[in-house]
Coordinates of C-alpha atoms and ligand atoms in Angstrom, one line a residue:
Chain A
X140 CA -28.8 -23.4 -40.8
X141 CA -31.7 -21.7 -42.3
X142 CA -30.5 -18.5 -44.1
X143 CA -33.4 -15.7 -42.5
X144 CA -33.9 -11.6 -42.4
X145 CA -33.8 -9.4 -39.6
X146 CA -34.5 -5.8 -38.5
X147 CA -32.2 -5.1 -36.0
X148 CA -31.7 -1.8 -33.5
X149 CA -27.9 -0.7 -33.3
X150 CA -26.8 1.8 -30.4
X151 CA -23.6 2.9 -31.6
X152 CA -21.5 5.2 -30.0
X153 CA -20.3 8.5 -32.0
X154 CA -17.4 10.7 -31.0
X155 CA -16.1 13.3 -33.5
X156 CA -12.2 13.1 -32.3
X157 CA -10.6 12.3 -28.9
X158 CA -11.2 15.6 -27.6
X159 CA -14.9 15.7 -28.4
X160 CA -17.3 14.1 -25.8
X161 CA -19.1 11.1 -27.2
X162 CA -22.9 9.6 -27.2
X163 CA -24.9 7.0 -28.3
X164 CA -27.0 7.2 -31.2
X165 CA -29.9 4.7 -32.2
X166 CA -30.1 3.1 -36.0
X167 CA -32.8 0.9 -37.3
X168 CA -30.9 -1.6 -39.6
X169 CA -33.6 -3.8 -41.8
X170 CA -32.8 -7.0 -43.4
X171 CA -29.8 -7.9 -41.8
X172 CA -28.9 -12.0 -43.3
X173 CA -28.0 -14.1 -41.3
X174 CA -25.0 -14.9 -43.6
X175 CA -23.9 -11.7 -42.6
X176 CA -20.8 -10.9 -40.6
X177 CA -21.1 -8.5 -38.2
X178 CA -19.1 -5.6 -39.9
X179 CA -20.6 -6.5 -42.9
X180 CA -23.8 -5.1 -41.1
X181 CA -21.8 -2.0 -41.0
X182 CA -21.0 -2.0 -44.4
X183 CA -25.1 -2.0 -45.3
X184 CA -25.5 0.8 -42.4
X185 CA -22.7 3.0 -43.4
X186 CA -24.2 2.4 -47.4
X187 CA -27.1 4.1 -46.1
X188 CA -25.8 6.4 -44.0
X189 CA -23.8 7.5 -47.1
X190 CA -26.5 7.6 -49.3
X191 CA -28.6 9.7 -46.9
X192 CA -26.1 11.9 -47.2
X193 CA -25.0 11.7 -43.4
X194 CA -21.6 11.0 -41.9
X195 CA -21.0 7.2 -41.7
X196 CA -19.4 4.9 -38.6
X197 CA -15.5 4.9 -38.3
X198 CA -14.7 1.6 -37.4
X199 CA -11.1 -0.1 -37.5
X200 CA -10.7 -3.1 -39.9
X201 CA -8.5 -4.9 -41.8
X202 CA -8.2 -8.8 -43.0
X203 CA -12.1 -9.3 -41.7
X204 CA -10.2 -12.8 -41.3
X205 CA -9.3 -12.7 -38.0
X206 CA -5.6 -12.1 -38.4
X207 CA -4.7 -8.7 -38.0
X208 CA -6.5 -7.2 -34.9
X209 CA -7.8 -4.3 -36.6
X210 CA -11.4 -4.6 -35.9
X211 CA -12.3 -3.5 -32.5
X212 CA -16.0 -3.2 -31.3
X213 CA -17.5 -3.2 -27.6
X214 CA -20.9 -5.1 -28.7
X215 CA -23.3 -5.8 -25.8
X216 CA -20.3 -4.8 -23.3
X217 CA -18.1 -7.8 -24.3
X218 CA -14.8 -6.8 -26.5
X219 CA -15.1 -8.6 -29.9
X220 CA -18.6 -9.9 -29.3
X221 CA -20.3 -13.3 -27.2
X222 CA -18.1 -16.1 -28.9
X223 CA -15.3 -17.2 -27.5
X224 CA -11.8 -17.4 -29.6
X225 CA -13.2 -14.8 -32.2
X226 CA -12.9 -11.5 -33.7
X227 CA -15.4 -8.9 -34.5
X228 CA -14.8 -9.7 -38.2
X229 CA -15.7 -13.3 -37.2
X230 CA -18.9 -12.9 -35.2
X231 CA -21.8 -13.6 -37.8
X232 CA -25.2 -12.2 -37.4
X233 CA -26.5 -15.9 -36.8
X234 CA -25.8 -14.6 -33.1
X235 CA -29.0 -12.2 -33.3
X236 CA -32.2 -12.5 -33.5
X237 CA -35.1 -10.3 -35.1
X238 CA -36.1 -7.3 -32.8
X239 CA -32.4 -7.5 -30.8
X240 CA -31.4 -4.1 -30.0
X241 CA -27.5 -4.2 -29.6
X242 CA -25.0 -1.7 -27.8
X243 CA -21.7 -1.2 -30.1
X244 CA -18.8 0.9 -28.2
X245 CA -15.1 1.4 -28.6
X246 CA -12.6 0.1 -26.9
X247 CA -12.8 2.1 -23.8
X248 CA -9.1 3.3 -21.9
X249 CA -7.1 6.0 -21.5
X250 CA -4.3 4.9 -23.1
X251 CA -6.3 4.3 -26.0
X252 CA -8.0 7.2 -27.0
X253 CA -10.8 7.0 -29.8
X254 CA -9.7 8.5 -32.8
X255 CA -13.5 8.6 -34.2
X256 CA -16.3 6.7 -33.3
X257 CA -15.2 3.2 -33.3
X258 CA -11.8 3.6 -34.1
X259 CA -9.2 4.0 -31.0
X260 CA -5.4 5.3 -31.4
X261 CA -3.6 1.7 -30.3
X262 CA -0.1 3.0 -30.5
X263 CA 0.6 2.5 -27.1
X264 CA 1.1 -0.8 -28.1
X265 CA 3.4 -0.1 -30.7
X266 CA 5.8 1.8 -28.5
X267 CA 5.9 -1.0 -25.9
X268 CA 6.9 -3.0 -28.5
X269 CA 9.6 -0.7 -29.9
X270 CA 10.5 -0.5 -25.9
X271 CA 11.8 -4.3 -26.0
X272 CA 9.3 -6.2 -28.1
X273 CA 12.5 -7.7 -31.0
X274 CA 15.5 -9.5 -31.5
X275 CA 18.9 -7.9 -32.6
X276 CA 20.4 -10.3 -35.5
X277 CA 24.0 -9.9 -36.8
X278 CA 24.2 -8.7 -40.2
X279 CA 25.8 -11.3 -43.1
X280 CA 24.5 -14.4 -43.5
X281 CA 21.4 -15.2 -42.6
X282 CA 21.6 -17.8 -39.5
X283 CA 19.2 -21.0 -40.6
X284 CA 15.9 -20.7 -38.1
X285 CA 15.6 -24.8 -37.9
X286 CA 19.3 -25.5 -37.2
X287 CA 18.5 -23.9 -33.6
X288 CA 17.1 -26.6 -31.3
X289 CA 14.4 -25.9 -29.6
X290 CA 12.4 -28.0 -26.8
X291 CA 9.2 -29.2 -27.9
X292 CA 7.4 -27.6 -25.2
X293 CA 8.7 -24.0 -25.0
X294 CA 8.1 -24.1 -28.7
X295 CA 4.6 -24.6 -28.5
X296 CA 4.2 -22.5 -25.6
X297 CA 5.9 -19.2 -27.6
X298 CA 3.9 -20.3 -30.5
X299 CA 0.8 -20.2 -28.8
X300 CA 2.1 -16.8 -27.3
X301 CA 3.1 -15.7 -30.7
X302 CA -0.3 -16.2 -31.7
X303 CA -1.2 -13.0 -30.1
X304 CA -2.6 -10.5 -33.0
X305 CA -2.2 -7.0 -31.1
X306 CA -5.8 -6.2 -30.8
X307 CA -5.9 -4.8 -27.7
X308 CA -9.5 -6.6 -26.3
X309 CA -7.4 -7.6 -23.3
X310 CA -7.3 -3.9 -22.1
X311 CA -10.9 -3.2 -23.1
X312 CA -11.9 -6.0 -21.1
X313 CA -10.2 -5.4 -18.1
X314 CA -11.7 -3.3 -15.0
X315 CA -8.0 -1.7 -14.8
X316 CA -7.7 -1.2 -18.5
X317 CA -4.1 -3.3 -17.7
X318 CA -2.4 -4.5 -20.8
X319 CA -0.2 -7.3 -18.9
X320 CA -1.8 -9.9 -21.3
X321 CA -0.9 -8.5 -24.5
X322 CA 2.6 -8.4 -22.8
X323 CA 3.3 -11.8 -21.4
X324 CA 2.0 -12.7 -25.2
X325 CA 5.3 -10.8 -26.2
X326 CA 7.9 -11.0 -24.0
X327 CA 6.6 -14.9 -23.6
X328 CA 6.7 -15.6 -27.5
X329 CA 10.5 -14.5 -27.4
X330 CA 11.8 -15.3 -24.0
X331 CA 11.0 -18.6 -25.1
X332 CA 13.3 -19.2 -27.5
X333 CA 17.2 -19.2 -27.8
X334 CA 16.8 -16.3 -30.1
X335 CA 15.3 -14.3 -27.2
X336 CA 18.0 -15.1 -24.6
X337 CA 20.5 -12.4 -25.3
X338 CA 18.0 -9.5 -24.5
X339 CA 15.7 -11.1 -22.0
X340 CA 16.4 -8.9 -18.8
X341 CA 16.4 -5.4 -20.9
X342 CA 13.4 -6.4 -22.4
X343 CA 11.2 -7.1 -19.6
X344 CA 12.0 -4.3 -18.0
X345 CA 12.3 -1.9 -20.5
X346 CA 8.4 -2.9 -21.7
X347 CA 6.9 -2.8 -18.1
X348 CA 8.4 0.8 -18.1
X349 CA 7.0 1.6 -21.4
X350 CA 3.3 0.4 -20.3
X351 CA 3.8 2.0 -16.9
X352 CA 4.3 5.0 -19.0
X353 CA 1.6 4.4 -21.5
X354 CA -0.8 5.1 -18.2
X355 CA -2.3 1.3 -18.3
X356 CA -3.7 0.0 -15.0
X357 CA -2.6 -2.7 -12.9
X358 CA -3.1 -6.4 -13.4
X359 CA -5.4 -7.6 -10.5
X360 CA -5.9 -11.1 -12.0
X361 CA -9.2 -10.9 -12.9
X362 CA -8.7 -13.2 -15.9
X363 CA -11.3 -11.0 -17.7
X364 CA -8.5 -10.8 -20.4
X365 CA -8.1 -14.8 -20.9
X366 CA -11.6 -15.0 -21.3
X367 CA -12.0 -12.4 -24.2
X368 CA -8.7 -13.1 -26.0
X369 CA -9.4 -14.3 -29.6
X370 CA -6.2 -16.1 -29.9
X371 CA -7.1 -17.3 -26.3
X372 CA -3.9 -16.3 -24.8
X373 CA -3.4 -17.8 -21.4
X374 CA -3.2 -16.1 -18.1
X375 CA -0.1 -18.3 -17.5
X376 CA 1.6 -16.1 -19.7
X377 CA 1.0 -13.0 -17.3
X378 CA 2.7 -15.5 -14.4
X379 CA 5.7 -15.9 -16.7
X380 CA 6.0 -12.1 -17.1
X381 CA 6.1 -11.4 -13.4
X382 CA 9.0 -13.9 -13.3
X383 CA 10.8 -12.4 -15.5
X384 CA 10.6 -9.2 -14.5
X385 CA 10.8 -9.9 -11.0
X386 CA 14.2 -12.0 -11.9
X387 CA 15.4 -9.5 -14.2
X388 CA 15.1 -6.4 -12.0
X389 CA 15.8 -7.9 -8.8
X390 CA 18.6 -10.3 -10.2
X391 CA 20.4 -8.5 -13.3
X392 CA 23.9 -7.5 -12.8
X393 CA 23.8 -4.4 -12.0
Chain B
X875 CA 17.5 -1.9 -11.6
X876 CA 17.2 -1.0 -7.8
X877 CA 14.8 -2.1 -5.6
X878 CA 13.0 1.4 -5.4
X879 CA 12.6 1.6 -9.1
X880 CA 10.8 -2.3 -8.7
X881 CA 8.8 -1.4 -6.0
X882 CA 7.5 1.9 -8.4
X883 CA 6.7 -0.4 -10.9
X884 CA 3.1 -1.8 -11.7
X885 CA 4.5 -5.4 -11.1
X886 CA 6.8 -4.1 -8.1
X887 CA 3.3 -2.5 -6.8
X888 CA 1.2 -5.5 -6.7
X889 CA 4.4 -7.8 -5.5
X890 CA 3.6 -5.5 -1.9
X891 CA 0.0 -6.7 -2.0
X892 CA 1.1 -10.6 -3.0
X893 CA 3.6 -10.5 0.2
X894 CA 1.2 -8.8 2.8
X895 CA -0.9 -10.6 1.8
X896 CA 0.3 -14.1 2.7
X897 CA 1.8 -12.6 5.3
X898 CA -1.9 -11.9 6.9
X899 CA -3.1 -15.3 5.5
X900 CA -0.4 -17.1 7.7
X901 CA -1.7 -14.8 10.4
X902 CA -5.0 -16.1 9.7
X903 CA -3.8 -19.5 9.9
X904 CA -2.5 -18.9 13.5
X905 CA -4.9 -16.6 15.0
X906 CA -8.0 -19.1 13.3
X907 CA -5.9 -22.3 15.2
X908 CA -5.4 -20.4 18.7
X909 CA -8.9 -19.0 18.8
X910 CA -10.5 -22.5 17.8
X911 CA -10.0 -23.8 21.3
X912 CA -13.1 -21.7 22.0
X913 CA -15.5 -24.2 20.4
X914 CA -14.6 -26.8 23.2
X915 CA -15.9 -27.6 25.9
X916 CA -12.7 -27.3 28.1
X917 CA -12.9 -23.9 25.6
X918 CA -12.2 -21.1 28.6
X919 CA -9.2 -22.1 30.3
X920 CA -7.1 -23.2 27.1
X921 CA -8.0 -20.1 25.2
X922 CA -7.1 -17.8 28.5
X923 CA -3.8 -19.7 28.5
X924 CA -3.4 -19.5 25.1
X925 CA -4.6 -15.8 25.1
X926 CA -1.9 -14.9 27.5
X927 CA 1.4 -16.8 25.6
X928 CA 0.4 -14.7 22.9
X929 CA 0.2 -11.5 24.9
X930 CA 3.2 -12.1 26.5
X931 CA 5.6 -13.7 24.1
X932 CA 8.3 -11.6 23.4
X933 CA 8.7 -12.8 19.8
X934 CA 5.0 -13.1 19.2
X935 CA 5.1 -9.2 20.3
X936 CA 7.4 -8.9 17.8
X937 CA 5.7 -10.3 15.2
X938 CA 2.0 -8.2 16.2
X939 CA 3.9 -5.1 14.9
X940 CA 5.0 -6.6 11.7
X941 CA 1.4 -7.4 11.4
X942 CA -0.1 -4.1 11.6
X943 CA 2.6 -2.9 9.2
X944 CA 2.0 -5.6 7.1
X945 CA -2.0 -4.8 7.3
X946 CA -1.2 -1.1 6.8
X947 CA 0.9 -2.0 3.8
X948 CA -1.9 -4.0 2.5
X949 CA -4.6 -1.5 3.3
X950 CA -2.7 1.6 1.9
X951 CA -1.1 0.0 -1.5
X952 CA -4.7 -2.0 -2.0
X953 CA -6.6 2.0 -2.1
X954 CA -3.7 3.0 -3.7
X955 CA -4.0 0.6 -6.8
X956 CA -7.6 0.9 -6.4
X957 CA -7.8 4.3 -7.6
X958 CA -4.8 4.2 -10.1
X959 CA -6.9 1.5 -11.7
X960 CA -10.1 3.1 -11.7
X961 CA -8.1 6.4 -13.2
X962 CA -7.4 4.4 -15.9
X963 CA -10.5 4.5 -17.8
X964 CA -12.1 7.7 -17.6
X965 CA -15.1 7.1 -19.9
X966 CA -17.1 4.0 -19.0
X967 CA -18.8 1.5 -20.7
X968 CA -22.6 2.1 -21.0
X969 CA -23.1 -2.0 -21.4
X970 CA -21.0 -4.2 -18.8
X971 CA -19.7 -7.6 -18.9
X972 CA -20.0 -8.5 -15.1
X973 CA -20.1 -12.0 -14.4
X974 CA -19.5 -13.4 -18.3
X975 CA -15.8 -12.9 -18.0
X976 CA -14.6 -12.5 -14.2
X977 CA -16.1 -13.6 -10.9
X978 CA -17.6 -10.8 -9.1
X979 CA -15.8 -11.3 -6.3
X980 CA -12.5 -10.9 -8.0
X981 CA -13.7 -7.2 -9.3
X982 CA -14.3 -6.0 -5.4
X983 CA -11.5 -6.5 -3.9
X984 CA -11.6 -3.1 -2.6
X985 CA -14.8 -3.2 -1.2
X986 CA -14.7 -6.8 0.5
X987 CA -11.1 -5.1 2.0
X988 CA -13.2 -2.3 3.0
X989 CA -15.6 -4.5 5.1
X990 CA -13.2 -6.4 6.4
X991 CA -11.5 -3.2 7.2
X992 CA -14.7 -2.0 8.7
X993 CA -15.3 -5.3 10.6
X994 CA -11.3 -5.1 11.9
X995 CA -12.2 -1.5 13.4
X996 CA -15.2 -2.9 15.8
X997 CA -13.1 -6.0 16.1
X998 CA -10.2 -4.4 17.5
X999 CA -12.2 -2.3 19.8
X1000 CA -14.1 -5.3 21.5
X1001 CA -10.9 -7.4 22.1
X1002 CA -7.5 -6.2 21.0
X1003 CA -8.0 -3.1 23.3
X1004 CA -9.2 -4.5 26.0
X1005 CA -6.6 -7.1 26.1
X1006 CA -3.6 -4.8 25.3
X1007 CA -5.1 -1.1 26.9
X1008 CA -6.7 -3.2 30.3
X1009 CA -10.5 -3.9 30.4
X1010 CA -10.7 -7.4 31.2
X1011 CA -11.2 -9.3 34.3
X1012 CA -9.3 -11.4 35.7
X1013 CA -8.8 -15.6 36.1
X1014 CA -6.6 -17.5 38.1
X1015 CA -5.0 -20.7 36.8
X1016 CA -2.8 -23.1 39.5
X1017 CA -2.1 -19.2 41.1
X1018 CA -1.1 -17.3 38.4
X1019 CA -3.7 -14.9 37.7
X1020 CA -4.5 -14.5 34.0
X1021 CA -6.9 -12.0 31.4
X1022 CA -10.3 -13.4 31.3
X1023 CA -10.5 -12.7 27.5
X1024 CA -12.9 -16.0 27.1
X1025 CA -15.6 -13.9 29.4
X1026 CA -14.9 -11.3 27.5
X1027 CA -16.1 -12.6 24.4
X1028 CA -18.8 -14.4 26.2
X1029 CA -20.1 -11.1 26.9
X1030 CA -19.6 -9.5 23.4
X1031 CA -21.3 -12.4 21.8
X1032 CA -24.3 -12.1 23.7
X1033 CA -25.4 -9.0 21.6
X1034 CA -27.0 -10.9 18.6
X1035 CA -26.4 -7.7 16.3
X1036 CA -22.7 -8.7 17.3
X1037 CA -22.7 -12.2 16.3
X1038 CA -24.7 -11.3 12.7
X1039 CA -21.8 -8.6 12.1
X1040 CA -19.3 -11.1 12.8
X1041 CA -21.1 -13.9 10.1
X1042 CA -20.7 -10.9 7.7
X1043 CA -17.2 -10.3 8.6
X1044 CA -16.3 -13.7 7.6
X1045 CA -18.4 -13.9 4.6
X1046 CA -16.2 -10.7 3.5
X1047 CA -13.2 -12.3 4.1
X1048 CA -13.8 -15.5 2.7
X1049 CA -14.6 -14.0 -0.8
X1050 CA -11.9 -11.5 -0.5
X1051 CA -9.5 -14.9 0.0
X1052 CA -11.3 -16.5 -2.3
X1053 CA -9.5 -14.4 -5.0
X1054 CA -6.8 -13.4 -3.4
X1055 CA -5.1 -16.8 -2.4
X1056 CA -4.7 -17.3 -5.8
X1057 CA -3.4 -14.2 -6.9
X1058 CA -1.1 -13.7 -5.0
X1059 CA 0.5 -16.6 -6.1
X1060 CA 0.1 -16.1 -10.0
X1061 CA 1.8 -12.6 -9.3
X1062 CA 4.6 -14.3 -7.7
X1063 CA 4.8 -16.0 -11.4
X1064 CA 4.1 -19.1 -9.3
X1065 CA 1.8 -20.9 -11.7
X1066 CA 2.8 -24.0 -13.5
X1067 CA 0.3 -26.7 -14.7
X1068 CA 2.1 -29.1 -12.7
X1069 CA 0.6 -26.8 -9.3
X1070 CA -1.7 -24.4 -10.8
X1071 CA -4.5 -26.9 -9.6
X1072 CA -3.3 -28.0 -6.4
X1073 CA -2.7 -23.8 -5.6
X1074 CA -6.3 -23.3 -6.4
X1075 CA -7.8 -26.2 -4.3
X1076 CA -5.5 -25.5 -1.0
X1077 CA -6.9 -21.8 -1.7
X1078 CA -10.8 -22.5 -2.5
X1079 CA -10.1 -24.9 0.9
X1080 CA -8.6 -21.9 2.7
X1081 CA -11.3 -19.7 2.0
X1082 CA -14.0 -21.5 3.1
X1083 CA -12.7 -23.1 6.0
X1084 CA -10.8 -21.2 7.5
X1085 CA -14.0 -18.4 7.3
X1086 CA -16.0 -21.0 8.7
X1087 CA -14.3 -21.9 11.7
X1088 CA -14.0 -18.1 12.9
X1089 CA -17.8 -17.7 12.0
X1090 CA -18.8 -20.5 14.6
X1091 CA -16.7 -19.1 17.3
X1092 CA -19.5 -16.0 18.0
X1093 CA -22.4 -18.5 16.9
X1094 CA -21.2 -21.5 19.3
X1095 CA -20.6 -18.9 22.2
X1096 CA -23.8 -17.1 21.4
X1097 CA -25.6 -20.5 21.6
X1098 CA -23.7 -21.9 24.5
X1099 CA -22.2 -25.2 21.8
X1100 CA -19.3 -26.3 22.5
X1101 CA -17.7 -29.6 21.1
X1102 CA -16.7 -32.2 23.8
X1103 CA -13.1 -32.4 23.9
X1104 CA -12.7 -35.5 25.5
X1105 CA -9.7 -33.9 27.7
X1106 CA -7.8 -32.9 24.2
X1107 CA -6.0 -29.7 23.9
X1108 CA -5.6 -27.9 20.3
X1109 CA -2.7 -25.9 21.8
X1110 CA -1.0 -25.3 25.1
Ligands
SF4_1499 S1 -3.5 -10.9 -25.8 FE1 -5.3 -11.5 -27.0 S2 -6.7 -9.8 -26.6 FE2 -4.7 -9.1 -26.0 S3 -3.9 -8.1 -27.8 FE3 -3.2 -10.2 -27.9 S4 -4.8 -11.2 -29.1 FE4 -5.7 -9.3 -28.5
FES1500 S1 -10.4 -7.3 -39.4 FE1 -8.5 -8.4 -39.1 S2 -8.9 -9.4 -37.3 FE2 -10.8 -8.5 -37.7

């Protein structure tokens, strides 16, 4: 493709801390590449902004590869951007054309409030996964990994749950703000495996409580999620969860 | 865990609205199948007939109070979720995704319930009062006098404003299943490739059809159609 220039218009939403009320303020951003990724934009803005002696955009990032769920942007009202299977980091300006004006806002839930601007406080996720999210090992020798068999298929299907990177565009997609896909993605990945058996019942539970806690919404299977994931989690995964929990709290023990 | 602490839960919370709710899709089923001998031309007598088991049927009886629990339990836990949901995201998005991610449909729930819940008040009020309370005329069949709900609904579908509200009715309910079939299934954890699709066809099916055969029913009567039925009985 042709490598081109672009004057761009960015609404971008500014918030001083999670108690401050927010609102959208315009930028002109000239000579944008399209080579350009689209925090790299930010980069040239926030150079400016700098140099201008104003206060530049907070906006989470991390591996800008696509790995670590860091980077988290509401851009035209769709979490991590238009293309499917992609992260904010990944989204080139090739998107855009001159004149666009585009809309950039936070992830937007209660249980994730915006520390600054673009950035939102994602521990919520954290505790859930401090709830139930792990396996206990033994201490002494460390067990060898590829002497456990595993079936072919439920080791794709937790590796494709494992997949899951954390970022949270499920809930900032989702009408209810529910965070049910981010946790099939977990308890999936290690309910899966022979390694997960042993806590399987505490851990469902225990990580619905946590996000009931966390004040998420309810799932109402809008598969908004699925279709904004960029690890492309499946909705199946959300079916599995109910399973288990139902199961686990309606057929445990005690 | 006890069952109280399940039922608190968000899962436990949408397991009520996956079980009323194919609860009132059987009913559907039923009350679609009995109310479809209307579109025949031997229409009046078998509906009357069939009108009356139902009225009378002790288990059937039986059953219409588990329904309106069921339907309150729906109703109720549906607003309920509704505005926990809503709660849960106190500052909006300026820019929306709408249809790019989700089917509209699928996002107002509530508000197709809320029509249908509208459309169930009038409903109610033309025929299960009547029928239940006194109101209706009466028929005899072979001696036994019977309700004359058949004139009944000759006469409500005579108003056209009646028959449009009814078209609407079903168009509300046929989205509303349109999403919910599904999901009530996929909360169940009942989703496996190996049925996913078949659950989704039997439920896109459901929704239309089943819609469509109780949106004919004021349409055929308002038009005086009937299909000949060629001495066939759907039921009794
Ligand atoms: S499920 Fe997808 S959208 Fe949700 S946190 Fe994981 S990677 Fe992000
Ligand atoms: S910065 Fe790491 S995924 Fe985008």
């Amino acid at each position: 493709m042709q490598h081109s220039t672009m004057n761009l218009t960015l609404k971008v939403w500014r918030q001083r801390n999670s108690k401050a009320s927010g609102g959208f303020e315009t930028y002109p951003v000239p000579g944008i590449s399209t080579e350009m990724s689209f925090l790299e934009m930010f980069d040239v803005l926030n150079e400016r902004l700098i140099a201008e002696g104003r206060d530049p955009i907070a906006f989470d990032h991390d591996c800008r590869e696509g790995i670590c769920g860091m980077c988290s942007m509401v851009i035209n009202g769709r979490p991590h951007g238009p293309w499917k299977g992609t992260t904010v980091c990944q989204l080139h300006m090739r998107e855009y054309k001159n004149g666009d004006t585009i809309t950039v806002e936070p992830w937007r839930a209660n249980a994730f409030p915006v520390v600054r601007d673009l950035m939102v406080d994602r521990s919520a996720f954290d505790r859930i996964i401090q709830a139930g999210g792990y396996i206990s090992v033994n201490t002494g020798n460390a067990v060898d990994g590829n002497a456990i068999p595993i079936e072919k298929d439920h080791a794709d299907s937790a590796f494709a749950a494992a997949a899951c990177i954390g970022c949270g565009a499920c809930v900032a997609a989702c009408k209810n703000s529910s965070a049910m896909l981010f946790l099939s993605a977990k308890v999936s990945h290690l309910t899966l495996l022979p390694q997960g058996q042993p806590e399987k019942r505490q851990r469902v539970v225990e990580m619905i409580d946590q996000m009931d806690k966390e004040g998420f919404g309810s799932c109402t299977n809008t598969y908004a999620c699925e279709a904004e994931c960029p690890k492309e989690i499946s909705v199946t995964n959300i079916a599995r969860l109910n399973r288990e929990f139902l199961s686990a709290a309606l057929g445990s023990g005690d | 865990m006890n069952w109280q602490k399940v039922l608190h839960s968000s899962i436990g919370k949408k397991l009520v609205m996956a079980l009323t709710g194919l609860f009132l899709i059987v009913f559907l089923l039923v009350h679609c199948y009995v109310n479809a001998n209307v579109l025949f031309s031997n229409g009046a007598e078998n509906f009357n007939r069939a009108a009356h088991f139902m009225g009378t049927n002790i288990l059937v009886r039986i059953m219409e109070v588990g329904l309106f629990a069921g339907l309150l339990l729906h109703i109720l836990q549906g607003y309920r979720l509704e505005l926990k949901n809503r709660a849960a995201r106190k500052s909006k998005y300026a820019v929306k995704a709408g249809g790019a991610t989700s089917t509209w449909y699928s996002r107002s729930m509530a508000l197709l319930g809320t029509l249908i819940l509208l459309f169930l008040i009038i409903h109610l009020k033309q025929f299960w009062v009547p029928s239940r309370f006194g109101g209706l005329s009466e028929i005899t069949y072979g001696n036994q006098p019977y309700h004359d709900l058949y004139s009944q609904m000759k006469e409500v579908f005579s108003q056209p404003w009646v028959v449009v509200l009814y078209v609407l009715g079903c168009f509300s309910l046929s989205w509303h299943l349109l999403h919910g079939f599904q999901s009530a299934f996929q909360t169940l954890g009942w989703s496996h490739s190996a049925y996913k699709g078949l659950i989704r066809s039997v439920g896109v099916g459901f929704s239309v059809i089943v819609p469509l055969i109780f949106a004919l029913m004021p349409v055929f009567l308002y038009f005086g159609w009937e299909i000949p039925s060629g001495g066939l009985t759907l039921l009794f």
